[in-house]
């Protein structure tokens, strides 16, 4: 199975409004809620691609219970190995402006995690790694989890011989990358903040020097840049697609991981990541992908040496 870790899971709420105007009140035309947080989004896409997928992390309180009930309804085909927590799982709110398609995201910080809850996670994670053929560590850290948590989880995966992908930002990324993950998947802003360079290829070289074996940087509508031990590639969709980009980076992670698990070459992995990202932007619900768009775009993704 493929394991995804979401330490700061969320119940994602999406509100659609005809036009978003700050300082005014809005009538919501459509509201949706679903289990979220980056690793859960990755898992949903992996499962839709036919991979046996397990999610772990934390879920607590009434919101955590609701999130787990959604997972248990089976529609996402994900196995729930989330650990209980005393605190209440956070919510995130995405507001989609129907006049432009743009979305505005509000992410709560998340519940406090006690030292004994974090220690219990370390034990459970070690057990889950025994059956994992790859692991993705995704998203922000909730309060109480040490800032070096991802470095610790990367080291544990490497010690267990399980390939590990890291998708986070800020200090947890800076520390995590030094633990030598197989792949990091920052977006352009996160990569620039890490390295101080806004030129993606130069920044990716810097990220590799900091410890990542491979860097796959998502560049929004411009696609993806991969700098790997096998070579460097840019992958771009055939045209700019408009829509809701929430979860597009998570779909890219699923594309990279599923491609790795199926033994695809790096150029084929990045093509899949870009097609899945673009198909997520086009899907009506945030964090899902439109399969027809994905299948139509995949052969049209242009992969060129970088
Ligand atoms: O963990 P964070 O970085 O706060 O991001 C979480 C949020 O990002 C998303 O995963 C989209 O990438 C949402 O589902 C939402 O839960």
PDB file of C-alpha atoms and ligand atoms in Angstrom:
ATOM      1  CA  UNK A   1       0.000   0.000   0.000  1.00  0.00           C
ATOM      2  CA  UNK A   2       0.925   3.676  -0.310  1.00  0.00           C
ATOM      3  CA  UNK A   3       0.835   5.596   2.975  1.00  0.00           C
ATOM      4  CA  UNK A   4      -0.001   9.292   3.236  1.00  0.00           C
ATOM      5  CA  UNK A   5       0.522  11.303   6.426  1.00  0.00           C
ATOM      6  CA  UNK A   6      -1.681  14.297   7.294  1.00  0.00           C
ATOM      7  CA  UNK A   7      -0.745  15.498  10.777  1.00  0.00           C
ATOM      8  CA  UNK A   8      -3.036  18.524  10.414  1.00  0.00           C
ATOM      9  CA  UNK A   9      -6.116  16.981   8.792  1.00  0.00           C
ATOM     10  CA  UNK A  10      -9.060  19.272   8.099  1.00  0.00           C
ATOM     11  CA  UNK A  11     -12.710  19.258   7.278  1.00  0.00           C
ATOM     12  CA  UNK A  12     -12.617  21.313   4.075  1.00  0.00           C
ATOM     13  CA  UNK A  13     -15.641  23.557   3.580  1.00  0.00           C
ATOM     14  CA  UNK A  14     -16.150  25.094   0.148  1.00  0.00           C
ATOM     15  CA  UNK A  15     -18.568  28.001  -0.315  1.00  0.00           C
ATOM     16  CA  UNK A  16     -19.492  29.352  -3.714  1.00  0.00           C
ATOM     17  CA  UNK A  17     -20.587  32.993  -3.938  1.00  0.00           C
ATOM     18  CA  UNK A  18     -21.624  34.949  -7.065  1.00  0.00           C
ATOM     19  CA  UNK A  19     -18.889  37.555  -6.428  1.00  0.00           C
ATOM     20  CA  UNK A  20     -16.534  37.898  -3.468  1.00  0.00           C
ATOM     21  CA  UNK A  21     -16.464  41.444  -2.096  1.00  0.00           C
ATOM     22  CA  UNK A  22     -14.452  42.100   1.082  1.00  0.00           C
ATOM     23  CA  UNK A  23     -16.324  43.986   3.833  1.00  0.00           C
ATOM     24  CA  UNK A  24     -19.765  42.896   2.574  1.00  0.00           C
ATOM     25  CA  UNK A  25     -22.082  40.008   3.404  1.00  0.00           C
ATOM     26  CA  UNK A  26     -22.623  37.182   0.909  1.00  0.00           C
ATOM     27  CA  UNK A  27     -25.335  34.690   0.000  1.00  0.00           C
ATOM     28  CA  UNK A  28     -23.706  31.288  -0.469  1.00  0.00           C
ATOM     29  CA  UNK A  29     -25.065  29.579  -3.593  1.00  0.00           C
ATOM     30  CA  UNK A  30     -23.538  26.178  -2.851  1.00  0.00           C
ATOM     31  CA  UNK A  31     -21.792  24.674   0.195  1.00  0.00           C
ATOM     32  CA  UNK A  32     -19.804  21.431   0.336  1.00  0.00           C
ATOM     33  CA  UNK A  33     -17.710  19.674   2.981  1.00  0.00           C
ATOM     34  CA  UNK A  34     -15.261  16.808   2.665  1.00  0.00           C
ATOM     35  CA  UNK A  35     -12.241  15.314   4.411  1.00  0.00           C
ATOM     36  CA  UNK A  36      -9.153  17.359   3.592  1.00  0.00           C
ATOM     37  CA  UNK A  37      -5.647  18.277   4.502  1.00  0.00           C
ATOM     38  CA  UNK A  38      -3.013  17.614   1.887  1.00  0.00           C
ATOM     39  CA  UNK A  39      -2.253  13.937   2.545  1.00  0.00           C
ATOM     40  CA  UNK A  40      -5.943  13.024   2.498  1.00  0.00           C
ATOM     41  CA  UNK A  41      -6.351  14.766  -0.859  1.00  0.00           C
ATOM     42  CA  UNK A  42      -3.326  12.884  -2.193  1.00  0.00           C
ATOM     43  CA  UNK A  43      -4.816   9.606  -0.947  1.00  0.00           C
ATOM     44  CA  UNK A  44      -8.163  10.293  -2.624  1.00  0.00           C
ATOM     45  CA  UNK A  45      -6.482  10.731  -6.011  1.00  0.00           C
ATOM     46  CA  UNK A  46      -4.209   7.689  -5.507  1.00  0.00           C
ATOM     47  CA  UNK A  47      -7.237   5.552  -4.664  1.00  0.00           C
ATOM     48  CA  UNK A  48      -9.100   6.841  -7.724  1.00  0.00           C
ATOM     49  CA  UNK A  49      -6.094   5.716  -9.804  1.00  0.00           C
ATOM     50  CA  UNK A  50      -6.487   2.218  -8.341  1.00  0.00           C
ATOM     51  CA  UNK A  51      -3.793   2.246  -5.630  1.00  0.00           C
ATOM     52  CA  UNK A  52      -4.271   0.642  -2.243  1.00  0.00           C
ATOM     53  CA  UNK A  53      -3.988   3.711   0.010  1.00  0.00           C
ATOM     54  CA  UNK A  54      -3.846   4.251   3.769  1.00  0.00           C
ATOM     55  CA  UNK A  55      -4.108   7.640   5.504  1.00  0.00           C
ATOM     56  CA  UNK A  56      -2.630   8.382   8.884  1.00  0.00           C
ATOM     57  CA  UNK A  57      -2.177  11.477  11.046  1.00  0.00           C
ATOM     58  CA  UNK A  58      -4.623  12.764  13.650  1.00  0.00           C
ATOM     59  CA  UNK A  59      -8.396  13.236  13.845  1.00  0.00           C
ATOM     60  CA  UNK A  60     -10.029  14.449  17.067  1.00  0.00           C
ATOM     61  CA  UNK A  61     -13.177  15.942  18.578  1.00  0.00           C
ATOM     62  CA  UNK A  62     -16.506  16.416  16.836  1.00  0.00           C
ATOM     63  CA  UNK A  63     -14.917  17.660  13.601  1.00  0.00           C
ATOM     64  CA  UNK A  64     -12.521  14.739  13.547  1.00  0.00           C
ATOM     65  CA  UNK A  65     -15.435  12.335  14.017  1.00  0.00           C
ATOM     66  CA  UNK A  66     -17.309  13.903  11.141  1.00  0.00           C
ATOM     67  CA  UNK A  67     -14.201  13.678   8.942  1.00  0.00           C
ATOM     68  CA  UNK A  68     -13.826   9.982   9.771  1.00  0.00           C
ATOM     69  CA  UNK A  69     -17.505   9.334   9.046  1.00  0.00           C
ATOM     70  CA  UNK A  70     -17.003  10.810   5.578  1.00  0.00           C
ATOM     71  CA  UNK A  71     -13.954   8.559   5.076  1.00  0.00           C
ATOM     72  CA  UNK A  72     -15.924   5.542   6.304  1.00  0.00           C
ATOM     73  CA  UNK A  73     -18.711   6.004   3.750  1.00  0.00           C
ATOM     74  CA  UNK A  74     -16.260   4.364   1.357  1.00  0.00           C
ATOM     75  CA  UNK A  75     -16.745   6.709  -1.587  1.00  0.00           C
ATOM     76  CA  UNK A  76     -13.069   7.739  -1.454  1.00  0.00           C
ATOM     77  CA  UNK A  77     -11.831   4.087  -1.142  1.00  0.00           C
ATOM     78  CA  UNK A  78      -9.184   5.106   1.428  1.00  0.00           C
ATOM     79  CA  UNK A  79      -8.234   3.065   4.516  1.00  0.00           C
ATOM     80  CA  UNK A  80      -8.427   5.213   7.671  1.00  0.00           C
ATOM     81  CA  UNK A  81      -5.485   4.768  10.079  1.00  0.00           C
ATOM     82  CA  UNK A  82      -5.827   8.219  11.691  1.00  0.00           C
ATOM     83  CA  UNK A  83      -4.986   8.416  15.392  1.00  0.00           C
ATOM     84  CA  UNK A  84      -7.350   9.921  17.970  1.00  0.00           C
ATOM     85  CA  UNK A  85      -6.650  13.315  19.494  1.00  0.00           C
ATOM     86  CA  UNK A  86      -8.144  15.171  22.477  1.00  0.00           C
ATOM     87  CA  UNK A  87      -8.313  18.443  20.526  1.00  0.00           C
ATOM     88  CA  UNK A  88     -10.798  19.185  17.772  1.00  0.00           C
ATOM     89  CA  UNK A  89      -9.654  18.727  14.151  1.00  0.00           C
ATOM     90  CA  UNK A  90      -9.584  22.032  12.258  1.00  0.00           C
ATOM     91  CA  UNK A  91     -11.767  23.261   9.426  1.00  0.00           C
ATOM     92  CA  UNK A  92     -10.591  25.095   6.343  1.00  0.00           C
ATOM     93  CA  UNK A  93     -12.843  27.360   4.321  1.00  0.00           C
ATOM     94  CA  UNK A  94     -12.442  27.855   0.591  1.00  0.00           C
ATOM     95  CA  UNK A  95     -14.533  30.617  -0.965  1.00  0.00           C
ATOM     96  CA  UNK A  96     -15.004  30.347  -4.704  1.00  0.00           C
ATOM     97  CA  UNK A  97     -15.904  33.556  -6.540  1.00  0.00           C
ATOM     98  CA  UNK A  98     -18.162  32.368  -9.369  1.00  0.00           C
ATOM     99  CA  UNK A  99     -17.571  35.528 -11.429  1.00  0.00           C
ATOM    100  CA  UNK A 100     -13.847  34.773 -11.814  1.00  0.00           C
ATOM    101  CA  UNK A 101     -13.456  31.167 -10.644  1.00  0.00           C
ATOM    102  CA  UNK A 102     -10.775  32.352  -8.176  1.00  0.00           C
ATOM    103  CA  UNK A 103     -10.718  30.859  -4.712  1.00  0.00           C
ATOM    104  CA  UNK A 104      -9.779  32.363  -1.345  1.00  0.00           C
ATOM    105  CA  UNK A 105      -8.607  29.942   1.316  1.00  0.00           C
ATOM    106  CA  UNK A 106      -8.841  30.316   5.109  1.00  0.00           C
ATOM    107  CA  UNK A 107      -6.930  27.604   7.012  1.00  0.00           C
ATOM    108  CA  UNK A 108      -7.368  27.261  10.778  1.00  0.00           C
ATOM    109  CA  UNK A 109      -4.123  26.490  12.673  1.00  0.00           C
ATOM    110  CA  UNK A 110      -5.320  23.109  13.969  1.00  0.00           C
ATOM    111  CA  UNK A 111      -5.655  21.500  17.397  1.00  0.00           C
ATOM    112  CA  UNK A 112      -2.983  21.226  20.075  1.00  0.00           C
ATOM    113  CA  UNK A 113      -1.190  17.881  20.012  1.00  0.00           C
ATOM    114  CA  UNK A 114       0.082  16.698  23.418  1.00  0.00           C
ATOM    115  CA  UNK A 115       3.584  15.152  23.715  1.00  0.00           C
ATOM    116  CA  UNK A 116       2.097  11.695  24.466  1.00  0.00           C
ATOM    117  CA  UNK A 117      -0.152  11.938  21.380  1.00  0.00           C
ATOM    118  CA  UNK A 118       2.869  12.768  19.218  1.00  0.00           C
ATOM    119  CA  UNK A 119       4.801   9.852  20.759  1.00  0.00           C
ATOM    120  CA  UNK A 120       1.876   7.499  20.005  1.00  0.00           C
ATOM    121  CA  UNK A 121       1.945   8.685  16.410  1.00  0.00           C
ATOM    122  CA  UNK A 122       5.646   7.821  16.108  1.00  0.00           C
ATOM    123  CA  UNK A 123       4.904   4.223  17.181  1.00  0.00           C
ATOM    124  CA  UNK A 124       1.924   3.825  14.847  1.00  0.00           C
ATOM    125  CA  UNK A 125       3.855   5.318  11.911  1.00  0.00           C
ATOM    126  CA  UNK A 126       6.707   2.842  12.462  1.00  0.00           C
ATOM    127  CA  UNK A 127       4.222  -0.054  12.278  1.00  0.00           C
ATOM    128  CA  UNK A 128       2.493   1.298   9.151  1.00  0.00           C
ATOM    129  CA  UNK A 129       5.842   1.707   7.361  1.00  0.00           C
ATOM    130  CA  UNK A 130       6.324  -2.084   7.482  1.00  0.00           C
ATOM    131  CA  UNK A 131       3.576  -2.516   4.836  1.00  0.00           C
ATOM    132  CA  UNK A 132       4.199   0.668   2.854  1.00  0.00           C
ATOM    133  CA  UNK A 133       5.843   0.732  -0.572  1.00  0.00           C
ATOM    134  CA  UNK A 134       6.025   4.560  -0.456  1.00  0.00           C
ATOM    135  CA  UNK A 135       5.033   7.319   1.940  1.00  0.00           C
ATOM    136  CA  UNK A 136       4.001  10.959   1.423  1.00  0.00           C
ATOM    137  CA  UNK A 137       4.343  13.472   4.272  1.00  0.00           C
ATOM    138  CA  UNK A 138       2.038  16.374   3.544  1.00  0.00           C
ATOM    139  CA  UNK A 139       0.883  19.747   4.845  1.00  0.00           C
ATOM    140  CA  UNK A 140       1.329  21.994   7.852  1.00  0.00           C
ATOM    141  CA  UNK A 141       2.111  20.851  11.385  1.00  0.00           C
ATOM    142  CA  UNK A 142      -0.526  21.364  14.084  1.00  0.00           C
ATOM    143  CA  UNK A 143       0.520  23.197  17.273  1.00  0.00           C
ATOM    144  CA  UNK A 144       2.438  20.976  19.676  1.00  0.00           C
ATOM    145  CA  UNK A 145       4.076  18.842  16.993  1.00  0.00           C
ATOM    146  CA  UNK A 146       7.832  19.618  16.984  1.00  0.00           C
ATOM    147  CA  UNK A 147       9.068  21.682  14.052  1.00  0.00           C
ATOM    148  CA  UNK A 148      11.549  18.910  13.233  1.00  0.00           C
ATOM    149  CA  UNK A 149       8.725  16.340  12.960  1.00  0.00           C
ATOM    150  CA  UNK A 150       9.098  15.777   9.238  1.00  0.00           C
ATOM    151  CA  UNK A 151      12.861  15.336   9.563  1.00  0.00           C
ATOM    152  CA  UNK A 152      12.140  12.601  12.127  1.00  0.00           C
ATOM    153  CA  UNK A 153       9.514  10.936   9.870  1.00  0.00           C
ATOM    154  CA  UNK A 154      11.803  11.119   6.810  1.00  0.00           C
ATOM    155  CA  UNK A 155      14.624   9.449   8.771  1.00  0.00           C
ATOM    156  CA  UNK A 156      12.267   6.691   9.979  1.00  0.00           C
ATOM    157  CA  UNK A 157      11.075   6.009   6.408  1.00  0.00           C
ATOM    158  CA  UNK A 158      14.642   5.882   5.114  1.00  0.00           C
ATOM    159  CA  UNK A 159      15.670   3.534   7.928  1.00  0.00           C
ATOM    160  CA  UNK A 160      12.735   1.277   6.967  1.00  0.00           C
ATOM    161  CA  UNK A 161      13.753   1.385   3.290  1.00  0.00           C
ATOM    162  CA  UNK A 162      10.520   3.122   2.229  1.00  0.00           C
ATOM    163  CA  UNK A 163      10.779   5.875  -0.437  1.00  0.00           C
ATOM    164  CA  UNK A 164       9.523   9.145   1.022  1.00  0.00           C
ATOM    165  CA  UNK A 165       8.080  12.303  -0.560  1.00  0.00           C
ATOM    166  CA  UNK A 166       7.812  15.533   1.458  1.00  0.00           C
ATOM    167  CA  UNK A 167       5.314  18.312   0.677  1.00  0.00           C
ATOM    168  CA  UNK A 168       5.331  21.071   3.261  1.00  0.00           C
ATOM    169  CA  UNK A 169       6.718  24.580   3.661  1.00  0.00           C
ATOM    170  CA  UNK A 170       8.663  26.924   5.943  1.00  0.00           C
ATOM    171  CA  UNK A 171      10.840  25.615   8.743  1.00  0.00           C
ATOM    172  CA  UNK A 172       9.371  22.055   8.680  1.00  0.00           C
ATOM    173  CA  UNK A 173      10.478  21.870   5.012  1.00  0.00           C
ATOM    174  CA  UNK A 174      13.916  23.352   5.744  1.00  0.00           C
ATOM    175  CA  UNK A 175      14.522  20.751   8.454  1.00  0.00           C
ATOM    176  CA  UNK A 176      12.818  17.910   6.613  1.00  0.00           C
ATOM    177  CA  UNK A 177      14.878  18.367   3.467  1.00  0.00           C
ATOM    178  CA  UNK A 178      18.116  18.033   5.477  1.00  0.00           C
ATOM    179  CA  UNK A 179      16.977  14.498   6.422  1.00  0.00           C
ATOM    180  CA  UNK A 180      17.357  13.572   2.709  1.00  0.00           C
ATOM    181  CA  UNK A 181      13.861  12.691   1.434  1.00  0.00           C
ATOM    182  CA  UNK A 182      13.660  10.966  -1.965  1.00  0.00           C
ATOM    183  CA  UNK A 183      11.469  13.740  -3.391  1.00  0.00           C
ATOM    184  CA  UNK A 184      10.327  17.175  -2.238  1.00  0.00           C
ATOM    185  CA  UNK A 185       7.355  18.829  -3.951  1.00  0.00           C
ATOM    186  CA  UNK A 186       7.332  22.549  -3.129  1.00  0.00           C
ATOM    187  CA  UNK A 187       5.364  25.121  -5.119  1.00  0.00           C
ATOM    188  CA  UNK A 188       7.208  28.093  -6.613  1.00  0.00           C
ATOM    189  CA  UNK A 189       6.583  30.327  -3.575  1.00  0.00           C
ATOM    190  CA  UNK A 190       7.690  27.652  -1.086  1.00  0.00           C
ATOM    191  CA  UNK A 191      10.816  26.876  -3.136  1.00  0.00           C
ATOM    192  CA  UNK A 192      11.734  30.571  -3.334  1.00  0.00           C
ATOM    193  CA  UNK A 193      11.196  31.007   0.423  1.00  0.00           C
ATOM    194  CA  UNK A 194      13.444  28.000   1.089  1.00  0.00           C
ATOM    195  CA  UNK A 195      16.291  28.996  -1.201  1.00  0.00           C
ATOM    196  CA  UNK A 196      15.995  32.771  -1.656  1.00  0.00           C
ATOM    197  CA  UNK A 197      15.922  32.284  -5.451  1.00  0.00           C
ATOM    198  CA  UNK A 198      12.890  32.998  -7.647  1.00  0.00           C
ATOM    199  CA  UNK A 199      14.465  31.201 -10.615  1.00  0.00           C
ATOM    200  CA  UNK A 200      12.989  27.682 -10.287  1.00  0.00           C
ATOM    201  CA  UNK A 201      15.868  25.690 -11.825  1.00  0.00           C
ATOM    202  CA  UNK A 202      18.499  27.475  -9.752  1.00  0.00           C
ATOM    203  CA  UNK A 203      16.312  27.086  -6.648  1.00  0.00           C
ATOM    204  CA  UNK A 204      15.804  23.371  -7.366  1.00  0.00           C
ATOM    205  CA  UNK A 205      19.597  22.874  -7.571  1.00  0.00           C
ATOM    206  CA  UNK A 206      19.867  24.589  -4.194  1.00  0.00           C
ATOM    207  CA  UNK A 207      17.138  22.329  -2.737  1.00  0.00           C
ATOM    208  CA  UNK A 208      19.049  19.270  -3.933  1.00  0.00           C
ATOM    209  CA  UNK A 209      22.221  20.542  -2.312  1.00  0.00           C
ATOM    210  CA  UNK A 210      20.246  20.864   0.926  1.00  0.00           C
ATOM    211  CA  UNK A 211      19.499  17.131   0.859  1.00  0.00           C
ATOM    212  CA  UNK A 212      16.567  16.239  -1.455  1.00  0.00           C
ATOM    213  CA  UNK A 213      17.415  13.462  -3.927  1.00  0.00           C
ATOM    214  CA  UNK A 214      14.875  14.874  -6.377  1.00  0.00           C
ATOM    215  CA  UNK A 215      12.904  18.119  -6.508  1.00  0.00           C
ATOM    216  CA  UNK A 216       9.538  18.366  -8.263  1.00  0.00           C
ATOM    217  CA  UNK A 217       8.418  21.990  -8.112  1.00  0.00           C
ATOM    218  CA  UNK A 218       4.831  22.766  -9.090  1.00  0.00           C
ATOM    219  CA  UNK A 219       4.681  26.023 -11.032  1.00  0.00           C
ATOM    220  CA  UNK A 220       0.911  26.637 -11.152  1.00  0.00           C
ATOM    221  CA  UNK A 221      -0.434  27.066 -14.704  1.00  0.00           C
ATOM    222  CA  UNK A 222       3.130  26.642 -16.066  1.00  0.00           C
ATOM    223  CA  UNK A 223       3.227  22.994 -14.964  1.00  0.00           C
ATOM    224  CA  UNK A 224       6.093  21.346 -13.147  1.00  0.00           C
ATOM    225  CA  UNK A 225       9.891  21.338 -13.041  1.00  0.00           C
ATOM    226  CA  UNK A 226      11.686  18.158 -11.959  1.00  0.00           C
ATOM    227  CA  UNK A 227      15.358  18.024 -11.074  1.00  0.00           C
ATOM    228  CA  UNK A 228      16.327  14.404 -10.402  1.00  0.00           C
ATOM    229  CA  UNK A 229      19.410  12.155 -10.360  1.00  0.00           C
ATOM    230  CA  UNK A 230      18.232  10.914 -13.821  1.00  0.00           C
ATOM    231  CA  UNK A 231      17.927  14.391 -15.400  1.00  0.00           C
ATOM    232  CA  UNK A 232      15.874  17.577 -15.385  1.00  0.00           C
ATOM    233  CA  UNK A 233      12.539  18.123 -17.126  1.00  0.00           C
ATOM    234  CA  UNK A 234       9.827  20.709 -17.488  1.00  0.00           C
ATOM    235  CA  UNK A 235       6.274  19.488 -18.045  1.00  0.00           C
ATOM    236  CA  UNK A 236       3.591  21.914 -19.193  1.00  0.00           C
ATOM    237  CA  UNK A 237      -0.111  21.523 -19.964  1.00  0.00           C
ATOM    238  CA  UNK A 238      -1.063  22.224 -23.600  1.00  0.00           C
ATOM    239  CA  UNK A 239      -3.007  25.344 -22.575  1.00  0.00           C
ATOM    240  CA  UNK A 240      -3.699  27.436 -19.492  1.00  0.00           C
ATOM    241  CA  UNK A 241      -6.764  26.113 -17.708  1.00  0.00           C
ATOM    242  CA  UNK A 242      -8.930  28.258 -15.467  1.00  0.00           C
ATOM    243  CA  UNK A 243     -10.773  26.930 -12.412  1.00  0.00           C
ATOM    244  CA  UNK A 244     -10.254  26.261  -8.723  1.00  0.00           C
ATOM    245  CA  UNK A 245      -6.582  25.362  -8.030  1.00  0.00           C
ATOM    246  CA  UNK A 246      -7.254  24.094  -4.469  1.00  0.00           C
ATOM    247  CA  UNK A 247      -5.740  20.628  -4.230  1.00  0.00           C
ATOM    248  CA  UNK A 248      -3.948  20.816  -7.596  1.00  0.00           C
ATOM    249  CA  UNK A 249      -0.563  20.426  -5.856  1.00  0.00           C
ATOM    250  CA  UNK A 250      -1.908  17.417  -3.949  1.00  0.00           C
ATOM    251  CA  UNK A 251      -2.930  15.800  -7.245  1.00  0.00           C
ATOM    252  CA  UNK A 252       0.595  16.415  -8.556  1.00  0.00           C
ATOM    253  CA  UNK A 253       1.956  14.524  -5.537  1.00  0.00           C
ATOM    254  CA  UNK A 254      -0.433  11.649  -6.293  1.00  0.00           C
ATOM    255  CA  UNK A 255       0.755  11.634  -9.910  1.00  0.00           C
ATOM    256  CA  UNK A 256       4.407  11.455  -8.880  1.00  0.00           C
ATOM    257  CA  UNK A 257       3.831   8.733  -6.276  1.00  0.00           C
ATOM    258  CA  UNK A 258       1.558   6.561  -8.396  1.00  0.00           C
ATOM    259  CA  UNK A 259       4.004   6.869 -11.299  1.00  0.00           C
ATOM    260  CA  UNK A 260       6.830   5.806  -9.034  1.00  0.00           C
ATOM    261  CA  UNK A 261       4.814   2.828  -7.707  1.00  0.00           C
ATOM    262  CA  UNK A 262       4.025   1.732 -11.285  1.00  0.00           C
ATOM    263  CA  UNK A 263       7.682   1.973 -12.324  1.00  0.00           C
ATOM    264  CA  UNK A 264       7.168   4.880 -14.768  1.00  0.00           C
ATOM    265  CA  UNK A 265      10.143   6.941 -15.918  1.00  0.00           C
ATOM    266  CA  UNK A 266      10.564  10.481 -14.541  1.00  0.00           C
ATOM    267  CA  UNK A 267       9.254  12.108 -17.775  1.00  0.00           C
ATOM    268  CA  UNK A 268       6.112   9.940 -17.603  1.00  0.00           C
ATOM    269  CA  UNK A 269       5.674  10.696 -13.888  1.00  0.00           C
ATOM    270  CA  UNK A 270       5.852  14.455 -14.387  1.00  0.00           C
ATOM    271  CA  UNK A 271       3.453  14.254 -17.345  1.00  0.00           C
ATOM    272  CA  UNK A 272       0.961  12.417 -15.161  1.00  0.00           C
ATOM    273  CA  UNK A 273       1.435  14.910 -12.315  1.00  0.00           C
ATOM    274  CA  UNK A 274       0.716  17.848 -14.609  1.00  0.00           C
ATOM    275  CA  UNK A 275      -2.331  16.221 -16.246  1.00  0.00           C
ATOM    276  CA  UNK A 276      -3.797  15.349 -12.834  1.00  0.00           C
ATOM    277  CA  UNK A 277      -3.152  18.878 -11.509  1.00  0.00           C
ATOM    278  CA  UNK A 278      -4.834  20.450 -14.505  1.00  0.00           C
ATOM    279  CA  UNK A 279      -7.780  18.043 -14.215  1.00  0.00           C
ATOM    280  CA  UNK A 280      -8.141  19.062 -10.557  1.00  0.00           C
ATOM    281  CA  UNK A 281      -8.329  22.745 -11.495  1.00  0.00           C
ATOM    282  CA  UNK A 282     -11.174  21.824 -13.891  1.00  0.00           C
ATOM    283  CA  UNK A 283     -13.150  19.698 -11.404  1.00  0.00           C
ATOM    284  CA  UNK A 284     -16.288  21.224  -9.863  1.00  0.00           C
ATOM    285  CA  UNK A 285     -15.291  20.223  -6.283  1.00  0.00           C
ATOM    286  CA  UNK A 286     -11.945  21.311  -4.835  1.00  0.00           C
ATOM    287  CA  UNK A 287      -9.400  18.495  -4.476  1.00  0.00           C
ATOM    288  CA  UNK A 288     -11.072  16.109  -6.907  1.00  0.00           C
ATOM    289  CA  UNK A 289     -10.083  15.559 -10.503  1.00  0.00           C
ATOM    290  CA  UNK A 290     -12.052  15.345 -13.681  1.00  0.00           C
ATOM    291  CA  UNK A 291     -11.134  11.970 -15.181  1.00  0.00           C
ATOM    292  CA  UNK A 292     -12.114  12.827 -18.772  1.00  0.00           C
ATOM    293  CA  UNK A 293      -9.990  16.007 -18.606  1.00  0.00           C
ATOM    294  CA  UNK A 294      -7.094  13.988 -17.155  1.00  0.00           C
ATOM    295  CA  UNK A 295      -7.227  11.307 -19.856  1.00  0.00           C
ATOM    296  CA  UNK A 296      -7.607  13.913 -22.608  1.00  0.00           C
ATOM    297  CA  UNK A 297      -4.712  16.055 -21.356  1.00  0.00           C
ATOM    298  CA  UNK A 298      -2.204  13.322 -20.517  1.00  0.00           C
ATOM    299  CA  UNK A 299      -0.989  12.682 -24.091  1.00  0.00           C
ATOM    300  CA  UNK A 300      -0.855  16.457 -24.718  1.00  0.00           C
ATOM    301  CA  UNK A 301       1.427  17.361 -21.781  1.00  0.00           C
ATOM    302  CA  UNK A 302       4.696  18.641 -23.215  1.00  0.00           C
ATOM    303  CA  UNK A 303       7.775  17.268 -21.410  1.00  0.00           C
ATOM    304  CA  UNK A 304      11.087  18.877 -22.392  1.00  0.00           C
ATOM    305  CA  UNK A 305      14.599  18.672 -20.925  1.00  0.00           C
ATOM    306  CA  UNK A 306      15.248  21.609 -18.552  1.00  0.00           C
TER     307      UNK A 306
HETATM  308  O1  LIG B   1      -1.892  21.819   5.826  1.00  0.00           O
HETATM  309  P1  LIG B   1      -2.056  23.129   5.148  1.00  0.00           P
HETATM  310  O2  LIG B   1      -0.806  23.615   4.493  1.00  0.00           O
HETATM  311  O3  LIG B   1      -2.672  24.157   6.071  1.00  0.00           O
HETATM  312  O4  LIG B   1      -3.063  22.965   3.946  1.00  0.00           O
HETATM  313  C1  LIG B   1      -4.351  22.413   4.100  1.00  0.00           C
HETATM  314  C2  LIG B   1      -5.284  22.850   3.061  1.00  0.00           C
HETATM  315  O5  LIG B   1      -4.700  22.636   1.789  1.00  0.00           O
HETATM  316  C3  LIG B   1      -5.485  21.724   1.036  1.00  0.00           C
HETATM  317  O6  LIG B   1      -4.957  20.470   1.228  1.00  0.00           O
HETATM  318  C4  LIG B   1      -5.363  22.000  -0.430  1.00  0.00           C
HETATM  319  O7  LIG B   1      -4.028  21.767  -0.835  1.00  0.00           O
HETATM  320  C5  LIG B   1      -6.877  21.786   1.586  1.00  0.00           C
HETATM  321  O8  LIG B   1      -7.506  20.549   1.490  1.00  0.00           O
HETATM  322  C6  LIG B   1      -6.691  22.272   3.019  1.00  0.00           C
HETATM  323  O9  LIG B   1      -7.034  21.342   3.932  1.00  0.00           O
END
